[in-house]
PDB file of C-alpha atoms and ligand atoms in Angstrom:
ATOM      1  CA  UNK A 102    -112.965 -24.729  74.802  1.00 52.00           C
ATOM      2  CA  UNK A 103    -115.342 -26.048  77.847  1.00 58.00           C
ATOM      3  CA  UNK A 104    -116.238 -29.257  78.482  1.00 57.00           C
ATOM      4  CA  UNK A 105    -118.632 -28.326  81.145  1.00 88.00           C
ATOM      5  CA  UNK A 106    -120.851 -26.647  78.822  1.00 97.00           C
ATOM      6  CA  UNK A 107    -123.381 -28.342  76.689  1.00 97.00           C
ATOM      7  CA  UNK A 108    -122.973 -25.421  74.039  1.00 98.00           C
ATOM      8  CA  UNK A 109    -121.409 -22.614  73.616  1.00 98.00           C
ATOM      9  CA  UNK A 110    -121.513 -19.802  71.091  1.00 98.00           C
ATOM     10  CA  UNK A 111    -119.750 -16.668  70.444  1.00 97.00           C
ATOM     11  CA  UNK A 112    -119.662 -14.030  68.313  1.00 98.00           C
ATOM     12  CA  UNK A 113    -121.888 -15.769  65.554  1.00 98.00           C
ATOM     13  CA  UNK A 114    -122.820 -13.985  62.352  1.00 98.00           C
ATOM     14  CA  UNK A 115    -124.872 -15.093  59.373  1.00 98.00           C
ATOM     15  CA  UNK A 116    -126.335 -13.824  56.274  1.00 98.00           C
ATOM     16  CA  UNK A 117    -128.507 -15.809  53.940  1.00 98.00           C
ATOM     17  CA  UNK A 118    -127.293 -14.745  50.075  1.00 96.00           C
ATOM     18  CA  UNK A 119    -130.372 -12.222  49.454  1.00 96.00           C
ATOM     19  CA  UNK A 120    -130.344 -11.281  53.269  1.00 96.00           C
ATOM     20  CA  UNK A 121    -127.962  -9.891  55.052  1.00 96.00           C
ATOM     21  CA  UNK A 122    -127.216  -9.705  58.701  1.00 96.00           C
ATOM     22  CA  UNK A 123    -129.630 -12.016  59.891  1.00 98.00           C
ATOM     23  CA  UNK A 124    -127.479 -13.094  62.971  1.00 98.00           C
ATOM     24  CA  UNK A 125    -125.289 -10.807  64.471  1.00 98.00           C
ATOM     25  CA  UNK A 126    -123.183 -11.110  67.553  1.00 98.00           C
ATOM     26  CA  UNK A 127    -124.707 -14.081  68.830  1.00 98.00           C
ATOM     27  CA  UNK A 128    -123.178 -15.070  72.554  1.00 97.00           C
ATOM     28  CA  UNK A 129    -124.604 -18.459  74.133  1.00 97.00           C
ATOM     29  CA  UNK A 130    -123.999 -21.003  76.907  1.00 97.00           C
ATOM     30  CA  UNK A 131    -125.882 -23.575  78.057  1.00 97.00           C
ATOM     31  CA  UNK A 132    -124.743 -26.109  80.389  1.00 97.00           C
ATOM     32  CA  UNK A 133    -125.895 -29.973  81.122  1.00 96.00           C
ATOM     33  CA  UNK A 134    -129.627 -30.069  81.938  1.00 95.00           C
ATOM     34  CA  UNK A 135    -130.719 -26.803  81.280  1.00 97.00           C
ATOM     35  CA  UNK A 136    -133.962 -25.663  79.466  1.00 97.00           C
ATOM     36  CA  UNK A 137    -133.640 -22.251  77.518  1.00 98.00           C
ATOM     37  CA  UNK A 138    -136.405 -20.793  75.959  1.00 98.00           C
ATOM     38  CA  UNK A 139    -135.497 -18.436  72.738  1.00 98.00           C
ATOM     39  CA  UNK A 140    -138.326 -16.055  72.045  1.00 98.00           C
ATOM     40  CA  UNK A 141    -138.171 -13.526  69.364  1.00 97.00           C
ATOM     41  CA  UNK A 142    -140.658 -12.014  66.494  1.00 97.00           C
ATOM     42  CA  UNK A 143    -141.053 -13.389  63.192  1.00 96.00           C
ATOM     43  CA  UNK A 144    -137.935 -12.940  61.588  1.00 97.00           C
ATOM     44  CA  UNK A 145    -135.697 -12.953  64.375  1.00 98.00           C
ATOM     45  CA  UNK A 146    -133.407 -15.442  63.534  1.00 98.00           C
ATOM     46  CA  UNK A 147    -134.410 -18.197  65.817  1.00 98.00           C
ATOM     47  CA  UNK A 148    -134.593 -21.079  63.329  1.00 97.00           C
ATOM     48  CA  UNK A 149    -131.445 -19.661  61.429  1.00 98.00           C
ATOM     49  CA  UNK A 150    -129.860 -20.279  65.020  1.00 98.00           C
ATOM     50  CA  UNK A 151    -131.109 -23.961  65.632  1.00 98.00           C
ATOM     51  CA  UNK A 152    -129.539 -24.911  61.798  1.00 97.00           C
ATOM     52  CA  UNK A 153    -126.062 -23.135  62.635  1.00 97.00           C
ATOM     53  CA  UNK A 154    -125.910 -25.129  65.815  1.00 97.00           C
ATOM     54  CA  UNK A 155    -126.391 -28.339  64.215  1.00 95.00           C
ATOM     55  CA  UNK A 156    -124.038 -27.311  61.463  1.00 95.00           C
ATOM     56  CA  UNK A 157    -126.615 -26.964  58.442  1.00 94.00           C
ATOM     57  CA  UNK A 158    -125.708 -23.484  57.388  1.00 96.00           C
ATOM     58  CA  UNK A 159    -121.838 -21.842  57.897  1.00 96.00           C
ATOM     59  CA  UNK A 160    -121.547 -19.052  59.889  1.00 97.00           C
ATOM     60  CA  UNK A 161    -119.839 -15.714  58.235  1.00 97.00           C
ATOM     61  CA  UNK A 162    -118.297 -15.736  61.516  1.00 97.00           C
ATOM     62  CA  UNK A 163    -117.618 -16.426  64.509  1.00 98.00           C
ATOM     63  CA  UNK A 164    -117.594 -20.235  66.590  1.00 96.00           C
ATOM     64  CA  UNK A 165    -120.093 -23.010  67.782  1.00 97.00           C
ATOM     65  CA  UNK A 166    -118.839 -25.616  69.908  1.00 97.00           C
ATOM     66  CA  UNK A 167    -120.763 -28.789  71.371  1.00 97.00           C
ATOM     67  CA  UNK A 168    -119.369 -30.380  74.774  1.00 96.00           C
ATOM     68  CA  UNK A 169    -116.347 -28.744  74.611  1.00 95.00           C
ATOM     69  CA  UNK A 170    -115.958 -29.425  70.260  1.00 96.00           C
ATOM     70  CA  UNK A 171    -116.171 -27.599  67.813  1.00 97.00           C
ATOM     71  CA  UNK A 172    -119.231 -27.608  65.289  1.00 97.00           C
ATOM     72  CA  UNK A 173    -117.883 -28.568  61.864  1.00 96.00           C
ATOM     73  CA  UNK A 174    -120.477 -27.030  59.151  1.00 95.00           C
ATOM     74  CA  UNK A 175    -121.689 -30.309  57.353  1.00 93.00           C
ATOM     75  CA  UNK A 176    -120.266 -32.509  59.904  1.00 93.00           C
ATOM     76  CA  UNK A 177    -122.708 -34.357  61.726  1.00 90.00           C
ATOM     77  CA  UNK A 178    -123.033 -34.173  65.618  1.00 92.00           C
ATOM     78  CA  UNK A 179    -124.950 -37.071  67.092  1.00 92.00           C
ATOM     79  CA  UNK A 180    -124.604 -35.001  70.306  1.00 95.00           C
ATOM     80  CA  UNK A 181    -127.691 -32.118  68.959  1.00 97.00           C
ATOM     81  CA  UNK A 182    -130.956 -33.179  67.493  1.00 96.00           C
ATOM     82  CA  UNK A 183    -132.906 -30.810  66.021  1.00 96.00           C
ATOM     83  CA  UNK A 184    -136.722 -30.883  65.769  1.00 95.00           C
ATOM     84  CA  UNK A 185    -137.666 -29.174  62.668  1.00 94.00           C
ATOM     85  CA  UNK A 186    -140.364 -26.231  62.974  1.00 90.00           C
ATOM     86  CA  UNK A 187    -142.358 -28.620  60.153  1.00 91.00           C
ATOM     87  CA  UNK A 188    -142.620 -31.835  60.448  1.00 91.00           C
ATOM     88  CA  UNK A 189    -143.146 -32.465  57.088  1.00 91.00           C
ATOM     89  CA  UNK A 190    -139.659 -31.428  56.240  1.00 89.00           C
ATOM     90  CA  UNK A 191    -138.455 -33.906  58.897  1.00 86.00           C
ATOM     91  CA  UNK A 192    -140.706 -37.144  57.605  1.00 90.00           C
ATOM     92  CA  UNK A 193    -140.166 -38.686  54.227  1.00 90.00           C
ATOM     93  CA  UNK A 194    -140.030 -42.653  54.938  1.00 91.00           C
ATOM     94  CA  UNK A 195    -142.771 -45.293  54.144  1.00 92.00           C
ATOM     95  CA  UNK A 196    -143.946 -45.713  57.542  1.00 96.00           C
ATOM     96  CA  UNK A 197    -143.553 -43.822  61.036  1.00 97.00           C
ATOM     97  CA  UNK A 198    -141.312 -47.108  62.343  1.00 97.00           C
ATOM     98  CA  UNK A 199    -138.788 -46.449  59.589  1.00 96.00           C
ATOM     99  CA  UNK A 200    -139.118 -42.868  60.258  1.00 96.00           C
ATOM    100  CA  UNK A 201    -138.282 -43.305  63.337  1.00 97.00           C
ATOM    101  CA  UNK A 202    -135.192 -46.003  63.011  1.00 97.00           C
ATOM    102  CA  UNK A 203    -133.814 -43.327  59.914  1.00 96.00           C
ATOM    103  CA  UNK A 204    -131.688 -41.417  61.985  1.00 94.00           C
ATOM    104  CA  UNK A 205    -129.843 -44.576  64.327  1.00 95.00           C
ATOM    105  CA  UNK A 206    -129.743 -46.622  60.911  1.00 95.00           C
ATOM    106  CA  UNK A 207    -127.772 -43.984  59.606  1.00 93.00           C
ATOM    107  CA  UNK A 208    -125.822 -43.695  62.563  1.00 93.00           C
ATOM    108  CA  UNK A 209    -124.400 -48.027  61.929  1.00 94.00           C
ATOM    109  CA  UNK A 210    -126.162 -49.351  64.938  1.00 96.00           C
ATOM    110  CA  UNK A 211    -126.602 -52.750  64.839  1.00 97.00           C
ATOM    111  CA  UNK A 212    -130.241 -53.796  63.743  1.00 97.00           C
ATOM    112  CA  UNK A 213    -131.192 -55.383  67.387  1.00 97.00           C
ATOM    113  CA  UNK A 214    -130.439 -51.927  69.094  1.00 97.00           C
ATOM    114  CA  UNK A 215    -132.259 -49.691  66.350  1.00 97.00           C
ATOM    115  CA  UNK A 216    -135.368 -51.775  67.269  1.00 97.00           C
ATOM    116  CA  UNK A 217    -135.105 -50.952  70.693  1.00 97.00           C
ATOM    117  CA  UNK A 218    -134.432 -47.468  70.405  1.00 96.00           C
ATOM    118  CA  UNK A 219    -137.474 -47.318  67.980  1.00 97.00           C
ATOM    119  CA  UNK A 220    -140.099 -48.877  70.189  1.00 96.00           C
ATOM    120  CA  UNK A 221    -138.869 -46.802  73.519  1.00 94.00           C
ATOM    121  CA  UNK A 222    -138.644 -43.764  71.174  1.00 94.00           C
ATOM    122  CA  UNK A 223    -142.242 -44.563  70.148  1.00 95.00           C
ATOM    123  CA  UNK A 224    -143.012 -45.191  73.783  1.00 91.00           C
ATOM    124  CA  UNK A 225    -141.953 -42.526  75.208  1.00 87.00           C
ATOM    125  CA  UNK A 226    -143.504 -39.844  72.864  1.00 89.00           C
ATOM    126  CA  UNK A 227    -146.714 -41.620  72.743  1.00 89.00           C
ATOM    127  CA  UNK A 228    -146.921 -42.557  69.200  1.00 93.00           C
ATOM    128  CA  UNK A 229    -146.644 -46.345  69.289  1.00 95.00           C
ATOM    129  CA  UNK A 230    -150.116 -47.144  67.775  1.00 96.00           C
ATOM    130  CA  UNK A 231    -148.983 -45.338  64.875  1.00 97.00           C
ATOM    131  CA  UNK A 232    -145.950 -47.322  63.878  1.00 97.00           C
ATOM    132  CA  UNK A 233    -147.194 -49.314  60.783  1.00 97.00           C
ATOM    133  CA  UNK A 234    -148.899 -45.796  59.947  1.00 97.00           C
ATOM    134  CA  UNK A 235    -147.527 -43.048  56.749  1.00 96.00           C
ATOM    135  CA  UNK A 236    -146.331 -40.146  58.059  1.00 95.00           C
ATOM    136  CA  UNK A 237    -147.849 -38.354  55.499  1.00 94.00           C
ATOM    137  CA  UNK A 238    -151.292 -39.503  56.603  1.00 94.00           C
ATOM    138  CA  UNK A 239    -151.356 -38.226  60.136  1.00 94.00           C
ATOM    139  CA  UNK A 240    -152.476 -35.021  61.930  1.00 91.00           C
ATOM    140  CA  UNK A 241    -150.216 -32.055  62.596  1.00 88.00           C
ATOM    141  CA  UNK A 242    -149.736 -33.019  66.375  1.00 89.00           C
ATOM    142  CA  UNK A 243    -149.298 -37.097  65.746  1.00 92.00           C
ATOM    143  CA  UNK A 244    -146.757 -35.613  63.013  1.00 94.00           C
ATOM    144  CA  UNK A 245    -144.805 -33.348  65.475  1.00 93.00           C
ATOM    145  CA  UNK A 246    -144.678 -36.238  67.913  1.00 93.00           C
ATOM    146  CA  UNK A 247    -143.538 -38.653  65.680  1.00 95.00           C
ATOM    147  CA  UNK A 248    -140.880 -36.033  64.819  1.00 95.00           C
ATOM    148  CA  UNK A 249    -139.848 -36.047  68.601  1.00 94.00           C
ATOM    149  CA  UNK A 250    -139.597 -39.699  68.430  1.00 95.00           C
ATOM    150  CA  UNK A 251    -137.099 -39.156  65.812  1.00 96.00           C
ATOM    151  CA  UNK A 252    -134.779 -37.407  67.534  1.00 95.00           C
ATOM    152  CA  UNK A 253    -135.393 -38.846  70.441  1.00 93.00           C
ATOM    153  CA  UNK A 254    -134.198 -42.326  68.984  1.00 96.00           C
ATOM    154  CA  UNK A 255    -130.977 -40.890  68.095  1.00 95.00           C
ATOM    155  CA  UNK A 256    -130.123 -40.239  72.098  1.00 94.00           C
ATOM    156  CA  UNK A 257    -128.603 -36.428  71.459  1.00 96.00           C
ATOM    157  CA  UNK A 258    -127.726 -35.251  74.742  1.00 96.00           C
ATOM    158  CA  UNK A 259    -128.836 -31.936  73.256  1.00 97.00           C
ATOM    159  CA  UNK A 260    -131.852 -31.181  71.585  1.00 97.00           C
ATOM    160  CA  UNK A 261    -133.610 -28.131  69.658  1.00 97.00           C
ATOM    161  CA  UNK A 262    -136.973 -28.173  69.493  1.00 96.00           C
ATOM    162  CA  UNK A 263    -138.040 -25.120  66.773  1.00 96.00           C
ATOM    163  CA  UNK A 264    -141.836 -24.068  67.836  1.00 95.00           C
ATOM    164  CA  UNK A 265    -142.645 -27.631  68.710  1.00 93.00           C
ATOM    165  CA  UNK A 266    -146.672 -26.725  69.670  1.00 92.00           C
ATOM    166  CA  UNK A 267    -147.305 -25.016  66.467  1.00 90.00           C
ATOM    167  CA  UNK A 268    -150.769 -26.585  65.034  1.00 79.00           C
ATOM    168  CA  UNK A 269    -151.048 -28.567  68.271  1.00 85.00           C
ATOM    169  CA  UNK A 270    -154.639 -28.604  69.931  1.00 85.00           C
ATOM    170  CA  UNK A 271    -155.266 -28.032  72.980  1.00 90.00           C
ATOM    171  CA  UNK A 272    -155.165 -31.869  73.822  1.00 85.00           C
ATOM    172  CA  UNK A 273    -152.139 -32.288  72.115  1.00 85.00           C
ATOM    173  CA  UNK A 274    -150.336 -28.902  73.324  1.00 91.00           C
ATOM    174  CA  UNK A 275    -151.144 -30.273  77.088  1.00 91.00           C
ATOM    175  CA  UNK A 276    -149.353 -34.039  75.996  1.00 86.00           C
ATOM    176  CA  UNK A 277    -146.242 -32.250  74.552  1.00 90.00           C
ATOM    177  CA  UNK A 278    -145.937 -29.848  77.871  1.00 93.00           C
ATOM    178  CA  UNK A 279    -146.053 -33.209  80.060  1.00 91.00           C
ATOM    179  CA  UNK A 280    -143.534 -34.810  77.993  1.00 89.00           C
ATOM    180  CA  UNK A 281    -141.109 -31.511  78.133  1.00 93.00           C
ATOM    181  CA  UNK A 282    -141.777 -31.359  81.644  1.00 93.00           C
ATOM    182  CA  UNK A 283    -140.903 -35.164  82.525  1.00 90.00           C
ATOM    183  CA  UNK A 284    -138.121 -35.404  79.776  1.00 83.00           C
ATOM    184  CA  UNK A 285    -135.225 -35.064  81.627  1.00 85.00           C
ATOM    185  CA  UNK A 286    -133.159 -33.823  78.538  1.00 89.00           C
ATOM    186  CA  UNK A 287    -131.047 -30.268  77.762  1.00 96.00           C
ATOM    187  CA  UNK A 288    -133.010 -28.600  75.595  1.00 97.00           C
ATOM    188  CA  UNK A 289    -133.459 -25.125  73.440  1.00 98.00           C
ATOM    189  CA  UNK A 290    -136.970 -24.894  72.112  1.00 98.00           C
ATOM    190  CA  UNK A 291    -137.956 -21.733  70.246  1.00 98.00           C
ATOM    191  CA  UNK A 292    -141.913 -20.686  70.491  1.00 97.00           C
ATOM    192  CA  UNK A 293    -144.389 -18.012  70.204  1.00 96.00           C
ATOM    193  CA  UNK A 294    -146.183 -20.045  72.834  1.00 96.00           C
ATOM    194  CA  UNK A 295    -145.180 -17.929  75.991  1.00 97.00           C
ATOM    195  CA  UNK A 296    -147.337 -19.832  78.072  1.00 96.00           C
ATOM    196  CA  UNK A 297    -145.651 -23.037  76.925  1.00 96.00           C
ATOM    197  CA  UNK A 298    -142.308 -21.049  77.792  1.00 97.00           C
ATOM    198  CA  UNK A 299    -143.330 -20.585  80.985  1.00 97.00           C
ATOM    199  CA  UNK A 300    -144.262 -23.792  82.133  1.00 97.00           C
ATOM    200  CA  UNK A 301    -141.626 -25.924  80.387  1.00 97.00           C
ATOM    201  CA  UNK A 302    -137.788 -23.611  80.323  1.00 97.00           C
ATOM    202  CA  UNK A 303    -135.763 -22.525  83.335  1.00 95.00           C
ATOM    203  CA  UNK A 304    -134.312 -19.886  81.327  1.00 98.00           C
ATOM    204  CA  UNK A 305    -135.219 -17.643  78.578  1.00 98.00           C
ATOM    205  CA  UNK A 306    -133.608 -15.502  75.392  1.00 98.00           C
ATOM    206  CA  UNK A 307    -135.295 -12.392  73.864  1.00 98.00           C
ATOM    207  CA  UNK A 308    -133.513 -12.656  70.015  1.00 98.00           C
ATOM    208  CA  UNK A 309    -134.906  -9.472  68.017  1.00 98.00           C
ATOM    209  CA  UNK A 310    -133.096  -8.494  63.949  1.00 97.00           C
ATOM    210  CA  UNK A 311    -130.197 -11.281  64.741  1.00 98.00           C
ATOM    211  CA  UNK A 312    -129.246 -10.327  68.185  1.00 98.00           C
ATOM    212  CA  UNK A 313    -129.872 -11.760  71.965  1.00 98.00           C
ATOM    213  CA  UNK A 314    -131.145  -8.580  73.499  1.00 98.00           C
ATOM    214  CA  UNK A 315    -132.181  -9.743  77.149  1.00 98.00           C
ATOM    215  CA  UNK A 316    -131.846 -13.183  78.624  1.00 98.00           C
ATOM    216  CA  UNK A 317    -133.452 -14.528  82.115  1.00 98.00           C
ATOM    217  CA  UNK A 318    -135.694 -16.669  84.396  1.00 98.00           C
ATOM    218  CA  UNK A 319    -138.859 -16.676  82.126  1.00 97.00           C
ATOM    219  CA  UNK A 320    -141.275 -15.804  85.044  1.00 97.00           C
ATOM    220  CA  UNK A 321    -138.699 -11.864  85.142  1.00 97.00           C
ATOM    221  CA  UNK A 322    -138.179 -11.365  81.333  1.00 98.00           C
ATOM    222  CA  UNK A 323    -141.958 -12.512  79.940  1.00 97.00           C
ATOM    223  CA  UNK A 324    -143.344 -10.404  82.573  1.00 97.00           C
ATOM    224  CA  UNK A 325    -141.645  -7.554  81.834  1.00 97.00           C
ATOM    225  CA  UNK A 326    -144.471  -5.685  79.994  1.00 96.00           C
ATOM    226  CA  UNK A 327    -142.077  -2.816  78.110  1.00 96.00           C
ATOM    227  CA  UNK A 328    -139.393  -4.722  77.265  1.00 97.00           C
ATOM    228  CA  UNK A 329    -141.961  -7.288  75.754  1.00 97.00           C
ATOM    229  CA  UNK A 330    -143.945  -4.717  73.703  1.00 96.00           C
ATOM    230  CA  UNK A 331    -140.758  -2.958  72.599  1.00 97.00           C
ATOM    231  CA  UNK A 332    -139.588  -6.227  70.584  1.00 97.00           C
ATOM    232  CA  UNK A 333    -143.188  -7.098  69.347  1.00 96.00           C
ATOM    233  CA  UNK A 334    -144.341  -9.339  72.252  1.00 96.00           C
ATOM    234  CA  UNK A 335    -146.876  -9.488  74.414  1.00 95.00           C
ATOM    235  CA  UNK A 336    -146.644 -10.450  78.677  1.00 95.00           C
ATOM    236  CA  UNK A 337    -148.603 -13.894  78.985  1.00 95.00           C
ATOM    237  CA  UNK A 338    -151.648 -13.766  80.449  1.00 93.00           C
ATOM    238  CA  UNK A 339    -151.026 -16.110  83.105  1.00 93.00           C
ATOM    239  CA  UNK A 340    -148.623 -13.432  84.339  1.00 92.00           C
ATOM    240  CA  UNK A 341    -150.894 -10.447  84.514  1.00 85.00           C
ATOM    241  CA  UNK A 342    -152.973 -10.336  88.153  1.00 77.00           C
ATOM    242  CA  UNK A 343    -156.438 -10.587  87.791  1.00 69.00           C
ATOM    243  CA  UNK A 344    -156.974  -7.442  89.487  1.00 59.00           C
ATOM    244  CA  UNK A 345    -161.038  -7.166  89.365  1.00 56.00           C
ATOM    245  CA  UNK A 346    -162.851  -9.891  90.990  1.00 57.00           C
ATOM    246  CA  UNK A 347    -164.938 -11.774  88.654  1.00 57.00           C
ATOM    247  CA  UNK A 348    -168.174 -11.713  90.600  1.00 58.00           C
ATOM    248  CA  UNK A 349    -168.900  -8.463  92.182  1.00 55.00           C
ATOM    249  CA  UNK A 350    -170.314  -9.281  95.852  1.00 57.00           C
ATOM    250  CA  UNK A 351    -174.332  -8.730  95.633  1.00 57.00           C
ATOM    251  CA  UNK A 352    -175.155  -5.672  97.729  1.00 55.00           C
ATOM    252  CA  UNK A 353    -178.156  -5.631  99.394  1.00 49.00           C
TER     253      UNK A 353
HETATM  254  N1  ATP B 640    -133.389 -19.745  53.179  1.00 88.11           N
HETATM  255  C1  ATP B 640    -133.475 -18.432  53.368  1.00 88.11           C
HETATM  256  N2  ATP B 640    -133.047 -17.578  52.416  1.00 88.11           N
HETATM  257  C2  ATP B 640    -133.097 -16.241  52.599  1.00 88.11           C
HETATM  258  N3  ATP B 640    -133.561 -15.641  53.721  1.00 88.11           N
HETATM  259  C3  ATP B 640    -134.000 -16.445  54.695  1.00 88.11           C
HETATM  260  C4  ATP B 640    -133.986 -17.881  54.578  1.00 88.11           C
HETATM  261  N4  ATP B 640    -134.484 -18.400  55.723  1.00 88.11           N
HETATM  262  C5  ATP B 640    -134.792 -17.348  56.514  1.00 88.11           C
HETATM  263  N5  ATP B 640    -134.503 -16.172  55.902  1.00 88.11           N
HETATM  264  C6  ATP B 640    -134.651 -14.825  56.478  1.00 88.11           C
HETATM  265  O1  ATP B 640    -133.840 -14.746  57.635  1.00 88.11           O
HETATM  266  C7  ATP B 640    -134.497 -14.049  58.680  1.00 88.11           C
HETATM  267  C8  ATP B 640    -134.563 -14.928  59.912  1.00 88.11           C
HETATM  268  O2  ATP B 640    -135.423 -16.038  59.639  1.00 88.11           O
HETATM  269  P1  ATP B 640    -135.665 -17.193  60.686  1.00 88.11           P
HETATM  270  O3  ATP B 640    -136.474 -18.230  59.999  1.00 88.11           O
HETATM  271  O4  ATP B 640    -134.383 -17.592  61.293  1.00 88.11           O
HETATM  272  O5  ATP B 640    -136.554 -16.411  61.775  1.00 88.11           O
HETATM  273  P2  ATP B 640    -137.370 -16.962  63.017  1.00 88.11           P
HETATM  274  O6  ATP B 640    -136.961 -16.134  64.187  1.00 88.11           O
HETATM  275  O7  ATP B 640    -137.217 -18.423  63.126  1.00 88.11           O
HETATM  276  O8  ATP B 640    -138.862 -16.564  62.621  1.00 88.11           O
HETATM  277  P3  ATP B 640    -140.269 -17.320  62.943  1.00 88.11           P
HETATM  278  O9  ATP B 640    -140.660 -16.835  64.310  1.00 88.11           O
HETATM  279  O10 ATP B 640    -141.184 -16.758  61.888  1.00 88.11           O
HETATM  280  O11 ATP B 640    -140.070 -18.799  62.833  1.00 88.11           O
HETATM  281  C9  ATP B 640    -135.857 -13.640  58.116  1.00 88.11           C
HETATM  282  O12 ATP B 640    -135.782 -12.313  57.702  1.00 88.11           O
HETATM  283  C10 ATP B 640    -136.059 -14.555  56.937  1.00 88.11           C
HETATM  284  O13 ATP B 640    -136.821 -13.932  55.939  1.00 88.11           O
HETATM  285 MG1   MG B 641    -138.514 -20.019  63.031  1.00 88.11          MG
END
């Protein structure tokens, strides 16, 4: 047991009924304040991760533990939000303000403080225009951000975010980088958005078939062209040199 450590994780295994050995071995710290980006292929077991730590699914084996206590499967931690990979299986309620006040309702605020946690949730994500709106009516990014909003009303002191710019445009994308950037929070936030990885984490996990393979400062492991390729990934462009000039000089 730590107490210094936002989460840890050891020897985690899981198997889904029809699948088996889907996470295997998993080992995992993270302390206060840190970013970690998990990168993987399809398949890799990143999502099945993010529900184990928030105690949706039961590990075959092995322990989860959140500031220092352990994660009960089916017990609910208000200390980990998770930000579903769809945000449609995260919205359900009438109106993106009641979406939004779901999770501290649930939690027996009083009504006075759910209201303020709703509006600087709202605030803070950008999404305060929408309020009165169905969350079934928006776009894919107002829909992620309202989802952010969500969790972010809750006050987790650790949150997962699973491939939070998938469907975002580019406007959108930029919005959600600026709010990782300036958020302050301990996060893990899975993506196939390298670039995104790159400008938002301060530390990154290569998961390939259910296991953490390599692990570093994202600017190292991204950049490292073999080990990328081997596990189905390629190096972000930002991180390859231009090496020809664009313009060749005019000779005379
Ligand atoms: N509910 C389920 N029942 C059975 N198998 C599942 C279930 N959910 C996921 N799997 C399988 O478990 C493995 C890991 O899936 P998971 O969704 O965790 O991967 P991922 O790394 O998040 O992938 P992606 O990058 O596509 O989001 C996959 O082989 C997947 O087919
Ligand atoms: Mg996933």
């Amino acid at each position: 047991m730590n107490e210094l450590l936002a989460l840890s994780v050891s020897g985690l295994n899981f198997s889904y009924p029809d699948r088996p050995g889907v996470l295997r071995g998993v080992e995992l710290r993270v302390s206060p304040g840190e970013r970690v980006g998990v990168i993987g292929p399809n398949g890799a077991g990143k999502t099945t991760l993010f529900h184990l730590l928030c105690g949706v699914l039961r590990p075959a084996s092995g322990q989860v533990e959140l500031f220092g206590k352990p994660v009960i499967p089916g017990e609910f931690r208000p200390e980990i939000g998770l930000v579903f990979q769809n945000p449609d299986d995260q919205l359900f309620c009438p109106s993106v303000r009641d979406d939004v006040a779901f999770g501290p309702q649930n939690m027996g605020l009083p009504q006075k403080e759910v209201r303020a946690r709703v509006t600087a949730a709202l605030e803070t994500t950008g999404t305060l225009e929408l309020a009165d709106r169905p969350p079934h009516h928006l776009s894919g990014g107002e829909k992620r951000m309202v989802a952010i909003a969500g969790v972010l009303a809750m006050r987790p002191r650790l949150i997962a975010y699973d491939e939070p710019s998938a469907s975002l445009d580019i406007r959108s994308r930029r919005r959600l980088i600026r709010f990782l950037q300036g958020s302050g929070e301990t996060f893990l936030l899975s993506s196939h958005d390298l670039e995104l990885v790159l400008e938002v984490c301060d530390r990154v996990l290569l998961m390939d078939e259910g296991r953490i393979v390599a692990e570093g400062a994202p600017r190292e492991l991204l950049g490292d062209t073999g080990l990328m390729e081997t596990h189905g990934l390629e190096k972000p462009h930002s991180l390859t040199p231009h090496t020809a000039p664009h313009h060749e000089p005019r000779r005379t």
